[in-house]
mmCIF file of C-alpha atoms in Angstrom:
data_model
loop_
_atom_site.group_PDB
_atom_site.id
_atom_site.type_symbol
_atom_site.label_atom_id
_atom_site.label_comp_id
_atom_site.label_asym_id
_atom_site.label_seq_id
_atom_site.Cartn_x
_atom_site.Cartn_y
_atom_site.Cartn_z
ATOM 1 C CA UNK J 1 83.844 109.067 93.986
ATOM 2 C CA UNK J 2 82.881 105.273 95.193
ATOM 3 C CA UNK J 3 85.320 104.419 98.577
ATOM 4 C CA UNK J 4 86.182 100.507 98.839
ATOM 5 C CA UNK J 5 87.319 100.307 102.319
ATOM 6 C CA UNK J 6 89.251 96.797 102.357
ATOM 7 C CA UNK J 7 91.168 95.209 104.975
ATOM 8 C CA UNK J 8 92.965 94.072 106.123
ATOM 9 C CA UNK J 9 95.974 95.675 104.303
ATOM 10 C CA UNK J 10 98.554 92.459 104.225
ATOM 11 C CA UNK J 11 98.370 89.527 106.389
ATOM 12 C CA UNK J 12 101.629 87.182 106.738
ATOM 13 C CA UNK J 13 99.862 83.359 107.727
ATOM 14 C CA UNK J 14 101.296 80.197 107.836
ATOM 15 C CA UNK J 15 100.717 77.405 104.880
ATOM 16 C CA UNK J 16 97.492 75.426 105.981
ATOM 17 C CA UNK J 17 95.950 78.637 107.888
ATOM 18 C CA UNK J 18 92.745 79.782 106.426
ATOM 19 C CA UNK J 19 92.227 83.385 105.546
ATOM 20 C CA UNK J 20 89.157 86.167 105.534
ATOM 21 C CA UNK J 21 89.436 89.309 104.261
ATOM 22 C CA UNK J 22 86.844 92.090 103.124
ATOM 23 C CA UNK J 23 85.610 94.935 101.718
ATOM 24 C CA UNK J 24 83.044 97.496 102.583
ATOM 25 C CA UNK J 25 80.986 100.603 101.445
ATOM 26 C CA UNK J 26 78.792 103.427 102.252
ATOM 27 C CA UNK J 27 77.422 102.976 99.041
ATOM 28 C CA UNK J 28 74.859 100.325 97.990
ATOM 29 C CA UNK J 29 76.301 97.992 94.911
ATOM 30 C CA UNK J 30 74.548 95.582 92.215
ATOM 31 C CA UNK J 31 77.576 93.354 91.258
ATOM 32 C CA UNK J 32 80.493 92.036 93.893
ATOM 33 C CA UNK J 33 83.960 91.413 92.067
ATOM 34 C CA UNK J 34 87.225 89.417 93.576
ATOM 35 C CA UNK J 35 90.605 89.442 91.872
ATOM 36 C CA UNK J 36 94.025 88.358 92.637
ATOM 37 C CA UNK J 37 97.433 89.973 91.555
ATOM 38 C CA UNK J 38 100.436 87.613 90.976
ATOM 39 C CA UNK J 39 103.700 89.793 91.662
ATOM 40 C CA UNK J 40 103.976 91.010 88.172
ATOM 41 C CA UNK J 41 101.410 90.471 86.283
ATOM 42 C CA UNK J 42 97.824 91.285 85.636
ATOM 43 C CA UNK J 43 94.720 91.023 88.350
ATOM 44 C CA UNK J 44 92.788 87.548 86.972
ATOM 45 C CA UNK J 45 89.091 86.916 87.825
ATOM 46 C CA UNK J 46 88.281 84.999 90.647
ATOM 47 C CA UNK J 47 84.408 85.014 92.041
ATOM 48 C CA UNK J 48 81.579 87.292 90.648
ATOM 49 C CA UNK J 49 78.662 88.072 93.274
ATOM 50 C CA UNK J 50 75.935 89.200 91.467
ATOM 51 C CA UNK J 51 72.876 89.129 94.256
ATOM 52 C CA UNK J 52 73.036 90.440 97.321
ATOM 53 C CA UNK J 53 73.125 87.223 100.094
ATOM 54 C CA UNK J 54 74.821 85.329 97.086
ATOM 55 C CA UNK J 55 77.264 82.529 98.584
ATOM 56 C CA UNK J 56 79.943 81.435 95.787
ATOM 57 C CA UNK J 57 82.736 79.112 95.969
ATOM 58 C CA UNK J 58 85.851 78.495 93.742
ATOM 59 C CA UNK J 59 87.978 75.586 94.570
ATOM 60 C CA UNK J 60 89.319 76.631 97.962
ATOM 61 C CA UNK J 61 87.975 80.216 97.988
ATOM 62 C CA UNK J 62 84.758 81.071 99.011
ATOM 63 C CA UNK J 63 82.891 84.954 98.808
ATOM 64 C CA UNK J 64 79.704 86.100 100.071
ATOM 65 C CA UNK J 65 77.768 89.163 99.003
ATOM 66 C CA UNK J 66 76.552 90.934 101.944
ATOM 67 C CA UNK J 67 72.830 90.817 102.738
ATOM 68 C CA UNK J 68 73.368 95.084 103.388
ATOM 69 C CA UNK J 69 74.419 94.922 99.636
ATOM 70 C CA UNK J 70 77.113 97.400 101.305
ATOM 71 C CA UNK J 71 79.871 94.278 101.635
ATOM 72 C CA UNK J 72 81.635 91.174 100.412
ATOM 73 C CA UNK J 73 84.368 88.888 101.869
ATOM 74 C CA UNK J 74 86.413 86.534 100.615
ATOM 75 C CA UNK J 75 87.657 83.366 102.503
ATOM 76 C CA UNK J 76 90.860 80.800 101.813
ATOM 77 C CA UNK J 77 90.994 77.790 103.053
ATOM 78 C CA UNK J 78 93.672 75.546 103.452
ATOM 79 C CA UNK J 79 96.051 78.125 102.295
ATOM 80 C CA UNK J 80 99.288 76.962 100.164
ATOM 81 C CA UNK J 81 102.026 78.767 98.939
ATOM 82 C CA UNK J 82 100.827 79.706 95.589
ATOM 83 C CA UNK J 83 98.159 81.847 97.181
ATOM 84 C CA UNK J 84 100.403 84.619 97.696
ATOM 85 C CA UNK J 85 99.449 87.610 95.714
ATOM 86 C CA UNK J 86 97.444 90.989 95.787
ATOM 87 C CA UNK J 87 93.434 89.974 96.156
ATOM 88 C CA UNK J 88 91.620 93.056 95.318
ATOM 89 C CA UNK J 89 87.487 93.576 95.617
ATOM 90 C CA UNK J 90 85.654 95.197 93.236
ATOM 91 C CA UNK J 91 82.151 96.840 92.476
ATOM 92 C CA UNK J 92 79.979 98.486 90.376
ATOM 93 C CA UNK J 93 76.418 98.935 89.772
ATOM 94 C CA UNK J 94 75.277 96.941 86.810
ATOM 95 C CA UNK J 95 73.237 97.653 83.969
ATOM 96 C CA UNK J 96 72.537 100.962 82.064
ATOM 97 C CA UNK J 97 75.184 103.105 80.916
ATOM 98 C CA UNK J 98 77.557 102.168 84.414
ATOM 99 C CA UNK J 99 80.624 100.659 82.725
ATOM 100 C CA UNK J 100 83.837 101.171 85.146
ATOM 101 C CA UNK J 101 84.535 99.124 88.132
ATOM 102 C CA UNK J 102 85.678 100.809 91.352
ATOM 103 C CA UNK J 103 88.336 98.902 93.196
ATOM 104 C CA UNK J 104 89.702 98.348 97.066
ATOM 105 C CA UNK J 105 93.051 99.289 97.695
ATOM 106 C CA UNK J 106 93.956 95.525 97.734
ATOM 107 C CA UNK J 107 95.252 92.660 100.787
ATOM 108 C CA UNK J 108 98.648 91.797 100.477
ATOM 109 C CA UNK J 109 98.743 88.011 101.404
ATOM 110 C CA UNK J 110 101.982 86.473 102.271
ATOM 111 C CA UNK J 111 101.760 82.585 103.238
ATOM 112 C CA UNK J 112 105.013 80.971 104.824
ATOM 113 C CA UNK J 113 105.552 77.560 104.078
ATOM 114 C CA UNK O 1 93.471 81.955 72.442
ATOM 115 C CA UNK O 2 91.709 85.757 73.238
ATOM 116 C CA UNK O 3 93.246 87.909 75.097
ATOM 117 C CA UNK O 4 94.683 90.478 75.764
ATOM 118 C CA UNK O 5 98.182 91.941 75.029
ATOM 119 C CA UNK O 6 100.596 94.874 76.460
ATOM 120 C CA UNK O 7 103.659 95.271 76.090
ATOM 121 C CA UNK O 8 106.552 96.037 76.159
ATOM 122 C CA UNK O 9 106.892 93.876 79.614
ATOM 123 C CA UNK O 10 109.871 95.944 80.892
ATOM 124 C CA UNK O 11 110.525 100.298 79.891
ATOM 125 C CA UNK O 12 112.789 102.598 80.911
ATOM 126 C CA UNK O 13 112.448 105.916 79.477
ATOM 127 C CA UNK O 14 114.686 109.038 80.353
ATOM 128 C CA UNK O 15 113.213 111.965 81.680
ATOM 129 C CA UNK O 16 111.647 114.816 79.426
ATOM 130 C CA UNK O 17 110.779 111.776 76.538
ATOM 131 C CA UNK O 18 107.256 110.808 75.666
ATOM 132 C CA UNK O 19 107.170 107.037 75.961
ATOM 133 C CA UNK O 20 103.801 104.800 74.556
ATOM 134 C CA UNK O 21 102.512 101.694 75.806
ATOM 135 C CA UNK O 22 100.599 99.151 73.421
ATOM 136 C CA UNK O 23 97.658 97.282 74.671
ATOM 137 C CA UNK O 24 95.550 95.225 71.819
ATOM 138 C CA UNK O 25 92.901 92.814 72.129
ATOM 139 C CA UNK O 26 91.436 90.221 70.592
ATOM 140 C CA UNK O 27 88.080 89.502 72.620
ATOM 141 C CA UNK O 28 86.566 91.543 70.793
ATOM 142 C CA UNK O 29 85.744 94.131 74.081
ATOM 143 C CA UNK O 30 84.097 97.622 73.287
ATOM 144 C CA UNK O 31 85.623 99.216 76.221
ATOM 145 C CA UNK O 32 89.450 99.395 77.335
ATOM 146 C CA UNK O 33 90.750 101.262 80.357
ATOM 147 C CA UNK O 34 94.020 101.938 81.443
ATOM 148 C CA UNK O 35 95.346 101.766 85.102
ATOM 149 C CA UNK O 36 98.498 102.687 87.153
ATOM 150 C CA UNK O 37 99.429 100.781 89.962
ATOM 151 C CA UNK O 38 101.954 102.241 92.879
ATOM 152 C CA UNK O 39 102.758 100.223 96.007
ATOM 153 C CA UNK O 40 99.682 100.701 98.609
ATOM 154 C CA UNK O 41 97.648 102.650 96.335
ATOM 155 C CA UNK O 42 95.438 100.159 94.649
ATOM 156 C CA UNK O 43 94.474 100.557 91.223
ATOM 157 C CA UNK O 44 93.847 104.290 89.937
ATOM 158 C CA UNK O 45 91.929 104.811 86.329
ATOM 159 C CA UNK O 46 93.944 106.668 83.696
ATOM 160 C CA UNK O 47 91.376 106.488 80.705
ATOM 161 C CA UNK O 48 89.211 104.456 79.425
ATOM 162 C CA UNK O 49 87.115 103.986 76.204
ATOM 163 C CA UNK O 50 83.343 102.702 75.792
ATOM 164 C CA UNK O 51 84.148 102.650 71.750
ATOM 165 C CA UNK O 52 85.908 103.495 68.932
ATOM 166 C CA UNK O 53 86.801 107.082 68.709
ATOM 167 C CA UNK O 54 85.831 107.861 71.865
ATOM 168 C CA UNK O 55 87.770 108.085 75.271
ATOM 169 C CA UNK O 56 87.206 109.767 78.578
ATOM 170 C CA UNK O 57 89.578 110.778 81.276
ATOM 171 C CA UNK O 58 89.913 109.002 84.685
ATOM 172 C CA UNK O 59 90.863 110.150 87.806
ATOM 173 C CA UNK O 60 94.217 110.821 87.146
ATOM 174 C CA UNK O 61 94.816 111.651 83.300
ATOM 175 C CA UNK O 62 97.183 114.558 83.438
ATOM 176 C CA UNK O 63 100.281 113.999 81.959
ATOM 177 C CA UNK O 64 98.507 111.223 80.314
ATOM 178 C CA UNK O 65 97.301 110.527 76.884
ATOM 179 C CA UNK O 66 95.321 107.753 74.743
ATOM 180 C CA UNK O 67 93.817 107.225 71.552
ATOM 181 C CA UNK O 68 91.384 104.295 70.323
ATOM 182 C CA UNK O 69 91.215 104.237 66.243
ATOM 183 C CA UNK O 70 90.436 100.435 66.275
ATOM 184 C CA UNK O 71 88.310 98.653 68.530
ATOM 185 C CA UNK O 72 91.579 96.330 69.373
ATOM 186 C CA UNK O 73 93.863 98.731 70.757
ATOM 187 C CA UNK O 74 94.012 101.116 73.176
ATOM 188 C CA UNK O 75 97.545 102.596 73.101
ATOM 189 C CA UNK O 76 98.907 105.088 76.577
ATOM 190 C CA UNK O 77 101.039 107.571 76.176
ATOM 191 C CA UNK O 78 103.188 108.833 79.267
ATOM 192 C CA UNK O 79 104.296 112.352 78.202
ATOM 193 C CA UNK O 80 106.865 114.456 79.630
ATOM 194 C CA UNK O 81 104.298 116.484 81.848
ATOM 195 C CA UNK O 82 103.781 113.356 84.112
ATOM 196 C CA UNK O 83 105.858 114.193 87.085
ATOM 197 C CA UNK O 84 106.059 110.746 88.551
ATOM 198 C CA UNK O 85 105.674 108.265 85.952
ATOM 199 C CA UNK O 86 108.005 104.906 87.102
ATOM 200 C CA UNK O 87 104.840 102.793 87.958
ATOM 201 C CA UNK O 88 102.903 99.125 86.754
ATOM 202 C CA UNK O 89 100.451 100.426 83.991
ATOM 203 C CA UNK O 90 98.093 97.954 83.626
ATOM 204 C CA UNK O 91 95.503 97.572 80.577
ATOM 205 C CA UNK O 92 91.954 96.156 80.646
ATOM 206 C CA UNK O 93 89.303 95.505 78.499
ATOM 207 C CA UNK O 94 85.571 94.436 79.242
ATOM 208 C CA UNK O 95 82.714 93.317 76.881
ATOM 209 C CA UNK O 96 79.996 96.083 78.229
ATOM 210 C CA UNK O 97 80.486 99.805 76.351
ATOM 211 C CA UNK O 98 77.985 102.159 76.032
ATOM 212 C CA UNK O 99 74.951 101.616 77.114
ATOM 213 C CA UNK O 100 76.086 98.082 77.925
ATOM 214 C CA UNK O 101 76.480 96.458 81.060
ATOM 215 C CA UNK O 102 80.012 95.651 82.395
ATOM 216 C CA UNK O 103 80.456 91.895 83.773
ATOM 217 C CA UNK O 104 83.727 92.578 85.006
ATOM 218 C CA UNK O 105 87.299 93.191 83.083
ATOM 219 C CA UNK O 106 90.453 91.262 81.545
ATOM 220 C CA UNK O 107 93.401 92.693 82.564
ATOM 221 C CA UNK O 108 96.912 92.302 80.738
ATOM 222 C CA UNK O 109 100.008 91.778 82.673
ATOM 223 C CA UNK O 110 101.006 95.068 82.746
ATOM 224 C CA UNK O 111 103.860 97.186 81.815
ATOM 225 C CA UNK O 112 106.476 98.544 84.299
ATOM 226 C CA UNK O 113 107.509 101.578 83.699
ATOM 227 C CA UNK O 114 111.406 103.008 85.002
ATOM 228 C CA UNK O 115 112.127 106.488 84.147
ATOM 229 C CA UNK O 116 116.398 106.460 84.689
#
């Protein structure tokens, strides 16, 4: 199947730092997706790349879809506390009968206040 | 509000018992999909289901099973032949099904799963 190769695994940063991580492919994808994972409970939405070069920002978080179409990242800035979580990437290729999402394996981000 | 709804939060179940997990929705999805999550290994696809009456395995189904007689729910069942069930099951639904383009899922906040 589809390989997500994201990294970095966990990262441990201190409040205020800002953070990068990304994901990456062999495979060419139509549709970039971002979650994050609160410690027990369910992965929530947060960016949805949809063209390749696509620059999108949410509050404090910022992703890119890679020119390559091959990779995304996803940037924190001014990281706080409540940021701490699982962020996972996710693709798939959009339209026709393609209807499951293939995920990374997730970044662990700790922040320390 | 939509959403969407597992539960129970918290099961233990002994070993050699069958044990079911309830997801429902109310967004009206056509497709549901059901994931495990272990520590480091990301999200893995149980089943899922494009529409009613109609499911397909995932990558790891055995010792799985489903069934989807309403569009609203999309109940898991964790049978005896799963050799390592204590995981996070999480449920998801999305509004593309067949022949209908996905624009990404809503998860529910999972189930943990204990077998004592």
């Amino acid at each position: 199947g589809q390989q997500l190769n994201q990294s970095p695994q966990s990262m441990f940063i201190q409040e205020g730092e800002d953070v990068s991580m990304n994901c990456t492919s062999s495979s060419i994808f139509n549709t970039w997706l971002w979650y994050k994972q609160d410690p027990g409970e369910g992965p929530v939405l947060l960016i949805a790349l949809y063209k390749a070069g696509e620059l999108t920002s949410n509050g404090r978080l910022t992703a890119q879809f890679g020119i390559t179409r091959k990779d995304s990242f996803l940037n924190i800035s001014a990281s706080i506390p409540s940021d701490v979580g699982i962020y996972f990437c996710a693709t798939m290729n959009s339209g026709g009968s393609n209807y499951k999402l293939t995920f990374g394996k997730g970044t662990l981000l700790t922040v320390n206040p | 509000d939509g959403g969407i709804t597992q539960s129970p939060k918290y099961l233990f179940r002994k070993e050699g018992q069958n044990v079911t997990l309830s997801c429902e929705q109310n967004l009206n999805h056509d497709a549901m999909y059901w994931y495990r999550q272990d520590p480091g290994q990301g999200l893995r696809l149980i089943y899922y289901s494009q529409i009613v009456n109609d499911f397909q395995k995932g990558d790891i189904a055995e010792g799985y099973s489903v069934s989807r007689e309403k569009k609203e729910s999309f109940p898991l069942t964790v049978t005896s032949a799963q050799k390592n069930p204590t995981a996070f099951y999480l449920c998801a639904s999305s509004i593309g099904g067949r022949g209908r383009e996905v624009r990404g899922y809503t998860f529910g906040s999972g189930t943990r799963l204990t077998v004592v």
